[in-house]
Short mmCIF file of C-alpha atoms and ligand atoms in Angstrom, two decimals:
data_model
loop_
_atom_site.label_atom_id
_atom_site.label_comp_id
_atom_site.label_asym_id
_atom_site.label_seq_id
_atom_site.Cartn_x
_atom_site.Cartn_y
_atom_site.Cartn_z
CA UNK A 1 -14.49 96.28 254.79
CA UNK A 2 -12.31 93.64 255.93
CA UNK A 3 -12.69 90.58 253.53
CA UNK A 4 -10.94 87.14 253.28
CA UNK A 5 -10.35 85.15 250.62
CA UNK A 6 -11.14 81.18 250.56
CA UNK A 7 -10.38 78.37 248.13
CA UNK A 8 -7.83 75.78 246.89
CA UNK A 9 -4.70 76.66 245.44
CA UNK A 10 -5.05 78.00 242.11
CA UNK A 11 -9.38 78.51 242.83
CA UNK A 12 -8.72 82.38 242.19
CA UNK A 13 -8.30 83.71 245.13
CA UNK A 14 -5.27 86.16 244.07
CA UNK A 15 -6.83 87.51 240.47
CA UNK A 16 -10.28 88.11 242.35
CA UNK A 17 -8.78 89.96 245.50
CA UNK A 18 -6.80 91.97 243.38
CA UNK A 19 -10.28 92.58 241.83
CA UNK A 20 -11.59 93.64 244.72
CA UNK A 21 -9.21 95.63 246.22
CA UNK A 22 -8.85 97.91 243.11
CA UNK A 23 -12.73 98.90 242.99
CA UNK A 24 -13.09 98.94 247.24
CA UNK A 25 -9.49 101.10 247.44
CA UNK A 26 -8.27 98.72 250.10
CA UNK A 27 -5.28 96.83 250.39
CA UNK A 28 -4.49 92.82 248.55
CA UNK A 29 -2.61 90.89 251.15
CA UNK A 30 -1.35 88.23 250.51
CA UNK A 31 1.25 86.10 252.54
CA UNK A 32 2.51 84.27 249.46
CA UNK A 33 2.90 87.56 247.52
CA UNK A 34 4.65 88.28 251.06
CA UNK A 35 6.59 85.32 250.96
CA UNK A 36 7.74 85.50 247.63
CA UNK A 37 8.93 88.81 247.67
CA UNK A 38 11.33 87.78 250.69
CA UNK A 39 12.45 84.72 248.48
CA UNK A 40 13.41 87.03 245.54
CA UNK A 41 14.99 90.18 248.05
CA UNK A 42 17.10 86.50 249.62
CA UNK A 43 15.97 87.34 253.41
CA UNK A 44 16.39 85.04 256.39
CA UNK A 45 12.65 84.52 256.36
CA UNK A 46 12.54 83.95 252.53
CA UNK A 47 15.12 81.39 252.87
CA UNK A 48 12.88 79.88 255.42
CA UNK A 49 9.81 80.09 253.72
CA UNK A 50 11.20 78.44 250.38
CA UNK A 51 11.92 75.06 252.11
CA UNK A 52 7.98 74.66 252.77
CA UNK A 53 6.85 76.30 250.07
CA UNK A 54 8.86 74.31 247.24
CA UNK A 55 7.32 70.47 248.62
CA UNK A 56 3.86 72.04 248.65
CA UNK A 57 3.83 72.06 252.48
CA UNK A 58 2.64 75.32 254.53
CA UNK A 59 4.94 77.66 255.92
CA UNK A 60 4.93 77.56 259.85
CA UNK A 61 2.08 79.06 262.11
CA UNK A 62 4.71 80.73 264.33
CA UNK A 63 6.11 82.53 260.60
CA UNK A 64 3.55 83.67 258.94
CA UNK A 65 1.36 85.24 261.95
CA UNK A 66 3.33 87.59 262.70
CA UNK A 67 3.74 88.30 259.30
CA UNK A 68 0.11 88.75 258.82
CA UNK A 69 -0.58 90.69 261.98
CA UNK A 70 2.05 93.41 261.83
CA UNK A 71 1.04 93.92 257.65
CA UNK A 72 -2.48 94.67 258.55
CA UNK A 73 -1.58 97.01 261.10
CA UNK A 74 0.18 98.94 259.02
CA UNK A 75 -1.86 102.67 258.60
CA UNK A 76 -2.93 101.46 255.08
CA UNK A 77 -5.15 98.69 256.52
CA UNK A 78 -6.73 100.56 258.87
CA UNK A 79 -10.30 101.20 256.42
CA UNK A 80 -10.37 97.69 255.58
CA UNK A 81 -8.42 94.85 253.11
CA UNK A 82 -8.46 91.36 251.21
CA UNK A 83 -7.23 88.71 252.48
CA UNK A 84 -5.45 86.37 250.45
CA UNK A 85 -4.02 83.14 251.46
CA UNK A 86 -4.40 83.42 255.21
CA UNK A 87 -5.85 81.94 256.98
CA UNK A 88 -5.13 78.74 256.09
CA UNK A 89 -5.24 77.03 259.34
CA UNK A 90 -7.65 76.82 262.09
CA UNK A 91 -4.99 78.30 264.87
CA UNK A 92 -4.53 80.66 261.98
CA UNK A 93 -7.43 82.20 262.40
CA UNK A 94 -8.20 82.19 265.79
CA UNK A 95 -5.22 84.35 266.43
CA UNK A 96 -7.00 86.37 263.33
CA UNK A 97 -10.34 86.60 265.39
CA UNK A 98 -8.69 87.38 268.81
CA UNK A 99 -6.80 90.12 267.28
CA UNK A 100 -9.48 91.76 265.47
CA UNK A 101 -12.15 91.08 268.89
CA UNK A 102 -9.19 93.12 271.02
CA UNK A 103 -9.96 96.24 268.86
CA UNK A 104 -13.66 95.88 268.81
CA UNK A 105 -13.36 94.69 265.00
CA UNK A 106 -14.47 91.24 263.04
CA UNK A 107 -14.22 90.00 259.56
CA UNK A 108 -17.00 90.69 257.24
CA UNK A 109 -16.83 88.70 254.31
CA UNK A 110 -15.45 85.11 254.21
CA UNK A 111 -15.51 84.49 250.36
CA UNK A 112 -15.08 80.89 249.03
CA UNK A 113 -14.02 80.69 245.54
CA UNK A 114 -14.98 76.74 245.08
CA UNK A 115 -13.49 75.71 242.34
CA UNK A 116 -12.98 70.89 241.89
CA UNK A 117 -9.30 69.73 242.42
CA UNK A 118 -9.72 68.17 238.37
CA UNK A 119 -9.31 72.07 237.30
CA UNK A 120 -6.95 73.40 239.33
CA UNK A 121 -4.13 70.90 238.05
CA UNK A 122 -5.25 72.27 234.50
CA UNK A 123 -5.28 75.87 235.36
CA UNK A 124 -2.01 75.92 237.89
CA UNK A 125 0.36 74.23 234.76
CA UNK A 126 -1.02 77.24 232.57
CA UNK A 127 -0.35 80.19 234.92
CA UNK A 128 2.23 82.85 234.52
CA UNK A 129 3.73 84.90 237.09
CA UNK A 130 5.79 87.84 237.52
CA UNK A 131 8.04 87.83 240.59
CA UNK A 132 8.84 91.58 240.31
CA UNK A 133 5.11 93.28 240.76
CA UNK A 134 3.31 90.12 241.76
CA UNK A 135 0.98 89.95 238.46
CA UNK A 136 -0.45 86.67 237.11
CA UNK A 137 -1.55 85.23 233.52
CA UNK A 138 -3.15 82.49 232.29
CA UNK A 139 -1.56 81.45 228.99
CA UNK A 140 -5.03 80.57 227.50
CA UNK A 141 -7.34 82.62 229.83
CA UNK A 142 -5.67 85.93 230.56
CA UNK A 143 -2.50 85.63 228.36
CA UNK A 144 -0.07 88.73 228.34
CA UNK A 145 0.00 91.15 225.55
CA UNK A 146 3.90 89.96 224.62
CA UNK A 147 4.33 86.01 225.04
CA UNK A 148 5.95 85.81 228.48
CA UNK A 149 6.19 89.61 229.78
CA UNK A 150 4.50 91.28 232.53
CA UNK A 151 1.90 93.64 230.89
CA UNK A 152 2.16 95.77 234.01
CA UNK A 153 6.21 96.25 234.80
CA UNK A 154 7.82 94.25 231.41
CA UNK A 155 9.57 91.72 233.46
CA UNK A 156 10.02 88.42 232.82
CA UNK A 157 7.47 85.64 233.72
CA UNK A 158 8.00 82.53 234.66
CA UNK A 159 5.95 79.08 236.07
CA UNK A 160 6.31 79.15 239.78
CA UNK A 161 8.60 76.39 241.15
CA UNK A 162 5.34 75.26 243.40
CA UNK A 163 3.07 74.88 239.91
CA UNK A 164 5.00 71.96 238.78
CA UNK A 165 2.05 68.78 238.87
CA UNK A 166 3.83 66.53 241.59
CA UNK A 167 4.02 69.84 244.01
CA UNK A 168 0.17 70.69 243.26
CA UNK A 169 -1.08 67.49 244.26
CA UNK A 170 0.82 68.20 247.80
CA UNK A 171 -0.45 71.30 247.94
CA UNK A 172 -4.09 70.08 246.95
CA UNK A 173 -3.78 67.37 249.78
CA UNK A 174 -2.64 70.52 252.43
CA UNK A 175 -5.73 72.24 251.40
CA UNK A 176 -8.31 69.66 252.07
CA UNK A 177 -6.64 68.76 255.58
CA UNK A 178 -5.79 72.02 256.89
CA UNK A 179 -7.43 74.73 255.16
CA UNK A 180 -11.02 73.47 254.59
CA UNK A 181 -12.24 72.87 257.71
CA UNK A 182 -12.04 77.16 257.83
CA UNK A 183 -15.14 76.78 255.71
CA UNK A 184 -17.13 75.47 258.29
CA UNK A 185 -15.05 78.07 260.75
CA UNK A 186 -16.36 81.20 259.20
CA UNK A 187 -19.82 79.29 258.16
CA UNK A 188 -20.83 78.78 261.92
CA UNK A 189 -19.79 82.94 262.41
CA UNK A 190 -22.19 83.56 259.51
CA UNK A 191 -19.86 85.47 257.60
CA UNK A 192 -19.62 82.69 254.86
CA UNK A 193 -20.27 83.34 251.04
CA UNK A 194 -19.72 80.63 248.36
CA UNK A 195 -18.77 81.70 244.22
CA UNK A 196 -18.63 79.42 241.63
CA UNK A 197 -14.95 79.81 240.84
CA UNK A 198 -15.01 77.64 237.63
CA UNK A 199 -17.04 80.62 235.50
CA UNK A 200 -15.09 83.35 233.76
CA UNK A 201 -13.40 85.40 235.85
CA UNK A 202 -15.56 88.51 235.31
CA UNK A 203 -18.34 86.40 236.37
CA UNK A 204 -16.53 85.91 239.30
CA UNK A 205 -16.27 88.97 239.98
CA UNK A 206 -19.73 90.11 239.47
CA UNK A 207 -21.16 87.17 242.10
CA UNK A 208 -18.42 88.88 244.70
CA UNK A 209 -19.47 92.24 243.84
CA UNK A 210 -23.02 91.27 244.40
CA UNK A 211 -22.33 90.04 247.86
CA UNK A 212 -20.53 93.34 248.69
CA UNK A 213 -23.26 95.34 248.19
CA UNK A 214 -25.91 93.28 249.65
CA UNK A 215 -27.18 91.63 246.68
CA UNK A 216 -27.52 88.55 248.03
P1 AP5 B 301 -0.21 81.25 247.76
O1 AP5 B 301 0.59 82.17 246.97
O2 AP5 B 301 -1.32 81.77 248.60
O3 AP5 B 301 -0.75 80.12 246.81
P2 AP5 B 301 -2.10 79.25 246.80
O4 AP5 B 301 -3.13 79.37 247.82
O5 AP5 B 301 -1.59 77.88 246.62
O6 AP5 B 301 -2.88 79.89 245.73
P3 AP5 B 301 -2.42 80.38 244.38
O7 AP5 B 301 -1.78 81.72 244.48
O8 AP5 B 301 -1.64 79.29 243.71
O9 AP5 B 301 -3.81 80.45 243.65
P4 AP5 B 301 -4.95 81.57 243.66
O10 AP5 B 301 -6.17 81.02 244.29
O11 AP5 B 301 -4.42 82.89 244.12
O12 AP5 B 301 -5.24 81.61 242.09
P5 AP5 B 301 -4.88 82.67 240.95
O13 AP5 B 301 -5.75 83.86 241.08
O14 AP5 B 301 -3.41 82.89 240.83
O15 AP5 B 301 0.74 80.40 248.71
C1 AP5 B 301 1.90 79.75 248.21
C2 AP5 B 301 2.58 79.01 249.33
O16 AP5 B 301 2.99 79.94 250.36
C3 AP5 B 301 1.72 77.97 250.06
O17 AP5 B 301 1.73 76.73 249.42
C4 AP5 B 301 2.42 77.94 251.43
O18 AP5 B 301 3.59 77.18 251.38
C5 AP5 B 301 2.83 79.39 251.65
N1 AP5 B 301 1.80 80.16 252.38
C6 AP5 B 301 1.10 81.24 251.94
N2 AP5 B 301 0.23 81.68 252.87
C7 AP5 B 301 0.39 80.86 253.95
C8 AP5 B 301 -0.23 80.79 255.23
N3 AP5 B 301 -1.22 81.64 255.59
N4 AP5 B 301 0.18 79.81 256.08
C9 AP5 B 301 1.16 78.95 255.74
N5 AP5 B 301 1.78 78.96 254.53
C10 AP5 B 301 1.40 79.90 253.65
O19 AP5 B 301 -5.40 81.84 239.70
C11 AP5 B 301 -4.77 80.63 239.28
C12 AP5 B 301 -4.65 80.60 237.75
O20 AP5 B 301 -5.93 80.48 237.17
C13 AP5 B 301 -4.04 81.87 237.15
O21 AP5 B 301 -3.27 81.53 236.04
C14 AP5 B 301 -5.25 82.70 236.75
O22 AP5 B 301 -4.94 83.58 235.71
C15 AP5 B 301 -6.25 81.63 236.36
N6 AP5 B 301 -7.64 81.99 236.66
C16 AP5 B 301 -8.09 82.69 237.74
N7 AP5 B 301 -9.44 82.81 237.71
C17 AP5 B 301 -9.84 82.11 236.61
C18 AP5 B 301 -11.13 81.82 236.06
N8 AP5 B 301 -12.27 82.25 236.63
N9 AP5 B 301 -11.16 81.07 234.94
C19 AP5 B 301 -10.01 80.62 234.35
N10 AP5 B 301 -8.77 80.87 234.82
C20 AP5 B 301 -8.69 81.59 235.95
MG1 MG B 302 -2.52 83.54 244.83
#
């Protein structure tokens, strides 16, 4: 099952593949887990990454495909995984889609969490994350048990420097010119499915879960 994950910044995409990947056994990728965790370990290609990532802007094509490609060929990948946060650009994924046609493979699942741009300012100034194992809160929705700890490792968590408002609205802007138009992208291959990202996000869950197993 080889699934990707759709949406604005902050729609969901992250707690719902993580979701997914837990009940399916398949791998969560994302590239700004990825990213992050190069930023943190101080690599060349965190260092790199950082300069985008901090104004909101998206990291380079030429970076992060590579990035992508040699993660999902990894032995892990091989029965299927989640997507998260790539593509986000039309030459994106038509590297995606040659790659998978050379081995006789295809997406399955292009899932769109929509979710308006008036709630994603509210829920990105309210999220948590740990930079050790990746987790994220909500402090109203899904708070931790201990005010700012990770539940899952007991590190500390912290706002990420690219939830502050100014650098949402940037990144809100970089959605809607460069990552929407993969809507109609995977829409026109069929593969296409919408969820209503603004219900609770069990709800969520249960609308994806639906689609999985033919549902609807
Ligand atoms: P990335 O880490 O992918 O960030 P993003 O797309 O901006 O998305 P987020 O992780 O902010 O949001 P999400 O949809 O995962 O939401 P979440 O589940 O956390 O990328 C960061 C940066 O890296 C990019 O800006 C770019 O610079 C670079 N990058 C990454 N990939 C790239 C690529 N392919 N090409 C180029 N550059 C790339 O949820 C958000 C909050 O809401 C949380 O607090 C959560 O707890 C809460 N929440 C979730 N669901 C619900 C719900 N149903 N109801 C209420 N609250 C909810
Ligand atoms: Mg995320």
């Amino acid at each position: 099952m080889k699934i990707i994950m759709l949406g604005a910044p902050g729609a969901g995409k992250g707690t719902q593949a993580k979701m997914i990947a837990e009940k399916y056994g398949v791998p969560h990728v994302s590239t700004g887990d990825i990213f992050r965790a190069n930023i943190k370990d101080g690599t060349q290609l965190g260092m790199e990454a950082k300069k985008y990532m901090d104004q909101g802007l998206l990291v380079p094509d030429e970076l992060t495909v590579k990035i992508l490609l040699d993660r999902v060929a990894k032995e892990d990948c091989k029965r299927g995984y989640v997507l998260d946060g790539f593509p986000r650009t039309i030459p994106q994924a038509e590297v995606l889609d040659k790659a998978l046609t050379e081995l006789g493979d295809k997406i399955d699942y292009a899932i769109d969490v929509d979710v308006p741009d008036e709630n994603i300012v509210r829920r990105m100034g309210g999220r948590r994350a740990c930079l050790s194992c990746g987790a994220t809160y909500h402090i109203e929705h899904i708070p931790p048990k201990a005010e700012g700890i990770c539940d899952a490792c007991g590190k500390e968590l912290v706002l990420r420097d690219d939830d502050k408002p100014e650098t949402v609205q940037n990144r809100l802007s970089v959605y809607h010119e460069q990552t929407q138009p993969l809507i109609d992208f995977y829409g026109a291959k069929g593969v296409l499915k919408t969820v209503d990202g603004t219900k609770d996000m069990k709800d969520v869950f249960g609308a994806i879960v639906d689609i999985l197993e033919g549902a609807v």
